[in-house]
Amino acid sequence: MRVWVPQEKADLVVSELLGSFGDNELSPECLDGASKCLKENGVSIPSSYTSFLAPLSSSKLRNEARALGESTAVMETPYVVKIHSGFEISPSKECFTFTHPKKESTPRDNARYAKLTFSPSESSMLTGLAGYFEAVLYDDVMISIRPESFSEGMFSWFPLYFPLRTPLLVRSGSEIEVHIWRKCSPTQVWYEWCITEPSITAIHNPNGRSYSMSLG
């Protein structure tokens, strides 16, 4: 898709490349490459998608990740999960947005960074982050796996769980400060994440050492 050159351009491109976090199956890279297939006023479905993150407390998910082994990688890899036992410490917030075809005001590459601040309503143990997405298919038609705007009857996607190597106790009235990066190289894309409030954690998955998506 990224290298194919069409003999004739299309009025419409429809794709099914959305992942649980919106962009975690390389949809931005693939659809940027497919934009050359569209006529000047062509339409892309989806036309945009936004990822969301929420601080999560779930001893079950943490224990299941730890059970995969003793290596650092098991706690630096995002997992697609169905959250049966756990709860959001604070509602999710917007993370990254991608639009297709790419507008002139959009960053030239697909690397992103976001700093998000959450206010927990009660004291709990922070064990990871829950990732969701909302997507605009066309005009005002959208789909979502975000709890606040969940599309009824849609079970094709489950949340993406970003584990923390060390759980953090967060208290009601404090703040949780999350940093997340979407990083790109010529051959791969990966996420890095860390917490800086109420305590500072190490950056998880630096340079994609434990998990990355190949562009090959």
mmCIF file of C-alpha atoms in Angstrom:
data_model
loop_
_atom_site.group_PDB
_atom_site.id
_atom_site.type_symbol
_atom_site.label_atom_id
_atom_site.label_comp_id
_atom_site.label_asym_id
_atom_site.label_seq_id
_atom_site.Cartn_x
_atom_site.Cartn_y
_atom_site.Cartn_z
ATOM 1 C CA MET A 1 0.000 0.000 0.000
ATOM 2 C CA ARG A 2 2.822 2.395 0.849
ATOM 3 C CA VAL A 3 4.793 1.728 -2.341
ATOM 4 C CA TRP A 4 2.147 0.669 -4.894
ATOM 5 C CA VAL A 5 1.529 3.220 -7.670
ATOM 6 C CA PRO A 6 -2.048 3.089 -9.079
ATOM 7 C CA GLN A 7 -2.776 3.530 -12.775
ATOM 8 C CA GLU A 8 -5.837 5.608 -11.910
ATOM 9 C CA LYS A 9 -6.677 7.513 -8.731
ATOM 10 C CA ALA A 10 -9.756 6.721 -6.657
ATOM 11 C CA ASP A 11 -12.644 8.797 -5.312
ATOM 12 C CA LEU A 12 -12.773 6.743 -2.110
ATOM 13 C CA VAL A 13 -10.359 4.691 -0.009
ATOM 14 C CA VAL A 14 -11.838 2.446 2.701
ATOM 15 C CA SER A 15 -9.493 0.783 5.178
ATOM 16 C CA GLU A 16 -9.732 -1.550 8.166
ATOM 17 C CA LEU A 17 -6.436 -0.757 9.836
ATOM 18 C CA LEU A 18 -7.557 0.635 13.172
ATOM 19 C CA GLY A 19 -6.112 -0.964 16.272
ATOM 20 C CA SER A 20 -7.243 -0.810 19.871
ATOM 21 C CA PHE A 21 -5.290 2.430 20.355
ATOM 22 C CA GLY A 22 -6.266 3.750 16.931
ATOM 23 C CA ASP A 23 -2.767 4.002 15.469
ATOM 24 C CA ASN A 24 -1.170 0.867 16.971
ATOM 25 C CA GLU A 25 -1.485 -1.201 13.783
ATOM 26 C CA LEU A 26 0.365 1.358 11.638
ATOM 27 C CA SER A 27 -2.776 2.910 10.195
ATOM 28 C CA PRO A 28 -1.121 6.370 9.897
ATOM 29 C CA GLU A 29 1.840 5.035 7.953
ATOM 30 C CA CYS A 30 -0.294 2.853 5.677
ATOM 31 C CA LEU A 31 -2.937 5.486 4.952
ATOM 32 C CA ASP A 32 -0.341 8.196 4.362
ATOM 33 C CA GLY A 33 1.093 5.901 1.710
ATOM 34 C CA ALA A 34 -2.363 5.261 0.274
ATOM 35 C CA SER A 35 -3.092 8.989 -0.079
ATOM 36 C CA LYS A 36 -1.383 8.955 -3.470
ATOM 37 C CA CYS A 37 -4.205 6.681 -4.625
ATOM 38 C CA LEU A 38 -6.830 9.376 -3.923
ATOM 39 C CA LYS A 39 -8.002 12.109 -6.215
ATOM 40 C CA GLU A 40 -7.499 15.659 -4.985
ATOM 41 C CA ASN A 41 -10.955 15.773 -3.399
ATOM 42 C CA GLY A 42 -11.061 12.060 -2.584
ATOM 43 C CA VAL A 43 -12.484 10.676 0.653
ATOM 44 C CA SER A 44 -10.791 8.430 3.183
ATOM 45 C CA ILE A 45 -12.807 6.195 5.510
ATOM 46 C CA PRO A 46 -11.930 6.591 8.330
ATOM 47 C CA SER A 47 -11.259 10.295 8.008
ATOM 48 C CA SER A 48 -9.698 10.648 11.472
ATOM 49 C CA TYR A 49 -9.122 8.807 14.741
ATOM 50 C CA THR A 50 -8.022 9.802 18.221
ATOM 51 C CA SER A 51 -6.438 7.702 20.936
ATOM 52 C CA PHE A 52 -7.303 8.064 24.627
ATOM 53 C CA LEU A 53 -5.541 6.993 27.819
ATOM 54 C CA ALA A 54 -6.844 6.391 31.332
ATOM 55 C CA PRO A 55 -4.980 5.405 34.513
ATOM 56 C CA LEU A 56 -5.964 1.866 35.425
ATOM 57 C CA SER A 57 -6.006 -0.235 38.571
ATOM 58 C CA SER A 58 -6.083 -3.968 37.861
ATOM 59 C CA SER A 59 -4.106 -6.510 39.862
ATOM 60 C CA LYS A 60 -5.488 -9.224 37.560
ATOM 61 C CA LEU A 61 -3.983 -7.723 34.399
ATOM 62 C CA ARG A 62 -0.711 -7.007 36.156
ATOM 63 C CA ASN A 63 -0.460 -10.578 37.450
ATOM 64 C CA GLU A 64 -1.299 -12.021 34.039
ATOM 65 C CA ALA A 65 1.442 -9.944 32.424
ATOM 66 C CA ARG A 66 3.961 -10.935 35.108
ATOM 67 C CA ALA A 67 3.064 -14.594 34.567
ATOM 68 C CA LEU A 68 4.442 -14.365 31.010
ATOM 69 C CA GLY A 69 8.017 -14.369 32.310
ATOM 70 C CA GLU A 70 10.719 -12.601 34.271
ATOM 71 C CA SER A 71 12.160 -10.490 31.473
ATOM 72 C CA THR A 72 11.822 -6.704 31.361
ATOM 73 C CA ALA A 73 9.982 -7.034 28.069
ATOM 74 C CA VAL A 74 6.799 -8.501 29.564
ATOM 75 C CA MET A 75 6.136 -5.263 31.474
ATOM 76 C CA GLU A 76 7.145 -3.025 28.572
ATOM 77 C CA THR A 77 4.792 -4.513 25.997
ATOM 78 C CA PRO A 78 1.219 -3.243 25.388
ATOM 79 C CA TYR A 79 -1.434 -5.975 25.428
ATOM 80 C CA VAL A 80 -4.888 -6.123 23.872
ATOM 81 C CA VAL A 81 -7.148 -7.077 26.770
ATOM 82 C CA LYS A 82 -10.728 -7.247 27.914
ATOM 83 C CA ILE A 83 -10.870 -5.515 31.277
ATOM 84 C CA HIS A 84 -12.978 -7.850 33.437
ATOM 85 C CA SER A 85 -11.398 -7.034 36.788
ATOM 86 C CA GLY A 86 -10.176 -3.466 37.145
ATOM 87 C CA PHE A 87 -11.311 0.115 37.033
ATOM 88 C CA GLU A 88 -10.292 3.479 35.661
ATOM 89 C CA ILE A 89 -8.912 5.671 38.414
ATOM 90 C CA SER A 90 -9.906 8.736 36.384
ATOM 91 C CA PRO A 91 -11.749 9.172 33.048
ATOM 92 C CA SER A 92 -9.729 8.838 29.860
ATOM 93 C CA LYS A 93 -8.202 11.841 28.098
ATOM 94 C CA GLU A 94 -7.320 12.562 24.484
ATOM 95 C CA CYS A 95 -3.881 11.487 23.367
ATOM 96 C CA PHE A 96 -3.006 11.448 19.616
ATOM 97 C CA THR A 97 -5.090 12.393 16.562
ATOM 98 C CA PHE A 98 -4.468 11.404 12.935
ATOM 99 C CA THR A 99 -6.381 12.727 9.918
ATOM 100 C CA HIS A 100 -6.620 11.324 6.384
ATOM 101 C CA PRO A 101 -5.876 12.537 3.835
ATOM 102 C CA LYS A 102 -3.221 14.375 5.817
ATOM 103 C CA LYS A 103 -3.856 18.116 6.053
ATOM 104 C CA GLU A 104 -1.133 20.688 5.441
ATOM 105 C CA SER A 105 -1.205 21.696 9.127
ATOM 106 C CA THR A 106 -0.592 18.104 10.264
ATOM 107 C CA PRO A 107 2.967 17.184 11.358
ATOM 108 C CA ARG A 108 4.990 15.745 8.486
ATOM 109 C CA ASP A 109 5.828 12.527 10.314
ATOM 110 C CA ASN A 110 3.693 10.435 12.642
ATOM 111 C CA ALA A 111 5.757 10.769 15.806
ATOM 112 C CA ARG A 112 3.736 12.172 18.696
ATOM 113 C CA TYR A 113 4.071 13.128 22.364
ATOM 114 C CA ALA A 114 1.422 13.806 24.992
ATOM 115 C CA LYS A 115 1.483 14.782 28.656
ATOM 116 C CA LEU A 116 -1.770 14.010 30.450
ATOM 117 C CA THR A 117 -2.789 14.937 33.992
ATOM 118 C CA PHE A 118 -5.462 13.018 35.890
ATOM 119 C CA SER A 119 -7.153 13.635 39.234
ATOM 120 C CA PRO A 120 -8.133 10.391 41.014
ATOM 121 C CA SER A 121 -11.420 10.529 42.890
ATOM 122 C CA GLU A 122 -10.300 7.863 45.359
ATOM 123 C CA SER A 123 -7.094 6.304 46.589
ATOM 124 C CA SER A 124 -5.992 3.193 44.691
ATOM 125 C CA MET A 125 -3.055 1.326 43.205
ATOM 126 C CA LEU A 126 -2.030 2.429 39.703
ATOM 127 C CA THR A 127 -0.911 -0.653 37.771
ATOM 128 C CA GLY A 128 -1.026 0.568 34.164
ATOM 129 C CA LEU A 129 -2.805 2.591 31.510
ATOM 130 C CA ALA A 130 -5.866 1.682 29.436
ATOM 131 C CA GLY A 131 -5.834 2.783 25.801
ATOM 132 C CA TYR A 132 -8.924 3.364 23.635
ATOM 133 C CA PHE A 133 -9.856 5.067 20.388
ATOM 134 C CA GLU A 134 -12.613 7.089 18.756
ATOM 135 C CA ALA A 135 -12.806 7.245 14.959
ATOM 136 C CA VAL A 136 -14.733 9.451 12.568
ATOM 137 C CA LEU A 137 -15.611 7.317 9.572
ATOM 138 C CA TYR A 138 -17.249 10.026 7.475
ATOM 139 C CA ASP A 139 -18.939 13.335 8.296
ATOM 140 C CA ASP A 140 -20.695 12.750 11.654
ATOM 141 C CA VAL A 141 -20.540 8.935 11.599
ATOM 142 C CA MET A 142 -18.182 7.595 14.253
ATOM 143 C CA ILE A 143 -17.222 4.444 16.134
ATOM 144 C CA SER A 144 -15.662 4.226 19.581
ATOM 145 C CA ILE A 145 -14.379 1.785 22.184
ATOM 146 C CA ARG A 146 -13.879 4.574 24.728
ATOM 147 C CA PRO A 147 -16.206 3.880 27.689
ATOM 148 C CA GLU A 148 -17.615 7.426 27.627
ATOM 149 C CA SER A 149 -18.687 7.145 23.977
ATOM 150 C CA PHE A 150 -18.757 3.376 23.378
ATOM 151 C CA SER A 151 -20.502 2.277 20.173
ATOM 152 C CA GLU A 152 -23.255 -0.114 21.204
ATOM 153 C CA GLY A 153 -22.839 -3.640 19.933
ATOM 154 C CA MET A 154 -19.258 -3.136 18.706
ATOM 155 C CA PHE A 155 -17.018 -5.942 19.951
ATOM 156 C CA SER A 156 -14.316 -5.981 17.264
ATOM 157 C CA TRP A 157 -11.774 -4.183 19.461
ATOM 158 C CA PHE A 158 -10.692 -4.453 23.085
ATOM 159 C CA PRO A 159 -8.616 -1.889 25.026
ATOM 160 C CA LEU A 160 -4.834 -1.729 24.886
ATOM 161 C CA TYR A 161 -3.137 -2.191 28.268
ATOM 162 C CA PHE A 162 0.174 -0.414 28.938
ATOM 163 C CA PRO A 163 1.592 -2.036 32.114
ATOM 164 C CA LEU A 164 3.774 -0.343 34.711
ATOM 165 C CA ARG A 165 6.783 -2.272 35.957
ATOM 166 C CA THR A 166 6.170 -0.972 39.487
ATOM 167 C CA PRO A 167 2.640 -0.178 40.778
ATOM 168 C CA LEU A 168 2.129 3.251 42.333
ATOM 169 C CA LEU A 169 -0.134 4.190 45.206
ATOM 170 C CA VAL A 170 -2.186 7.234 44.210
ATOM 171 C CA ARG A 171 -4.264 9.112 46.732
ATOM 172 C CA SER A 172 -7.531 10.940 46.322
ATOM 173 C CA GLY A 173 -6.920 14.624 45.665
ATOM 174 C CA SER A 174 -3.444 14.056 44.214
ATOM 175 C CA GLU A 175 -2.437 14.167 40.550
ATOM 176 C CA ILE A 176 -1.287 11.503 38.110
ATOM 177 C CA GLU A 177 0.985 12.817 35.360
ATOM 178 C CA VAL A 178 1.454 10.533 32.369
ATOM 179 C CA HIS A 179 3.886 10.954 29.480
ATOM 180 C CA ILE A 180 3.570 8.907 26.306
ATOM 181 C CA TRP A 181 5.515 9.010 23.069
ATOM 182 C CA ARG A 182 4.808 7.499 19.665
ATOM 183 C CA LYS A 183 8.255 7.209 18.106
ATOM 184 C CA CYS A 184 9.250 6.412 14.539
ATOM 185 C CA SER A 185 12.365 5.283 12.713
ATOM 186 C CA PRO A 186 12.781 4.300 9.045
ATOM 187 C CA THR A 187 12.090 0.663 9.968
ATOM 188 C CA GLN A 188 9.791 0.619 13.010
ATOM 189 C CA VAL A 189 7.274 2.429 15.225
ATOM 190 C CA TRP A 190 6.976 2.039 18.991
ATOM 191 C CA TYR A 191 5.541 3.599 22.157
ATOM 192 C CA GLU A 192 7.374 4.781 25.254
ATOM 193 C CA TRP A 193 5.599 5.771 28.472
ATOM 194 C CA CYS A 194 6.279 6.833 32.042
ATOM 195 C CA ILE A 195 4.716 8.453 35.111
ATOM 196 C CA THR A 196 6.113 11.606 36.771
ATOM 197 C CA GLU A 197 3.415 12.223 39.405
ATOM 198 C CA PRO A 198 2.839 11.171 42.155
ATOM 199 C CA SER A 199 6.191 9.374 41.723
ATOM 200 C CA ILE A 200 8.681 9.108 38.897
ATOM 201 C CA THR A 201 8.963 5.809 37.047
ATOM 202 C CA ALA A 202 11.501 4.723 34.477
ATOM 203 C CA ILE A 203 10.614 5.259 30.827
ATOM 204 C CA HIS A 204 9.110 2.003 29.601
ATOM 205 C CA ASN A 205 10.248 0.485 26.287
ATOM 206 C CA PRO A 206 13.026 3.031 25.503
ATOM 207 C CA ASN A 207 14.086 2.922 21.847
ATOM 208 C CA GLY A 208 11.598 0.107 21.280
ATOM 209 C CA ARG A 209 13.836 -2.383 23.094
ATOM 210 C CA SER A 210 10.940 -4.636 24.153
ATOM 211 C CA TYR A 211 8.189 -3.970 21.611
ATOM 212 C CA SER A 212 7.887 -2.312 18.217
ATOM 213 C CA MET A 213 5.874 -2.471 14.991
ATOM 214 C CA SER A 214 7.855 -3.242 11.862
ATOM 215 C CA LEU A 215 7.558 -1.101 8.741
ATOM 216 C CA GLY A 216 9.185 -3.808 6.646
#
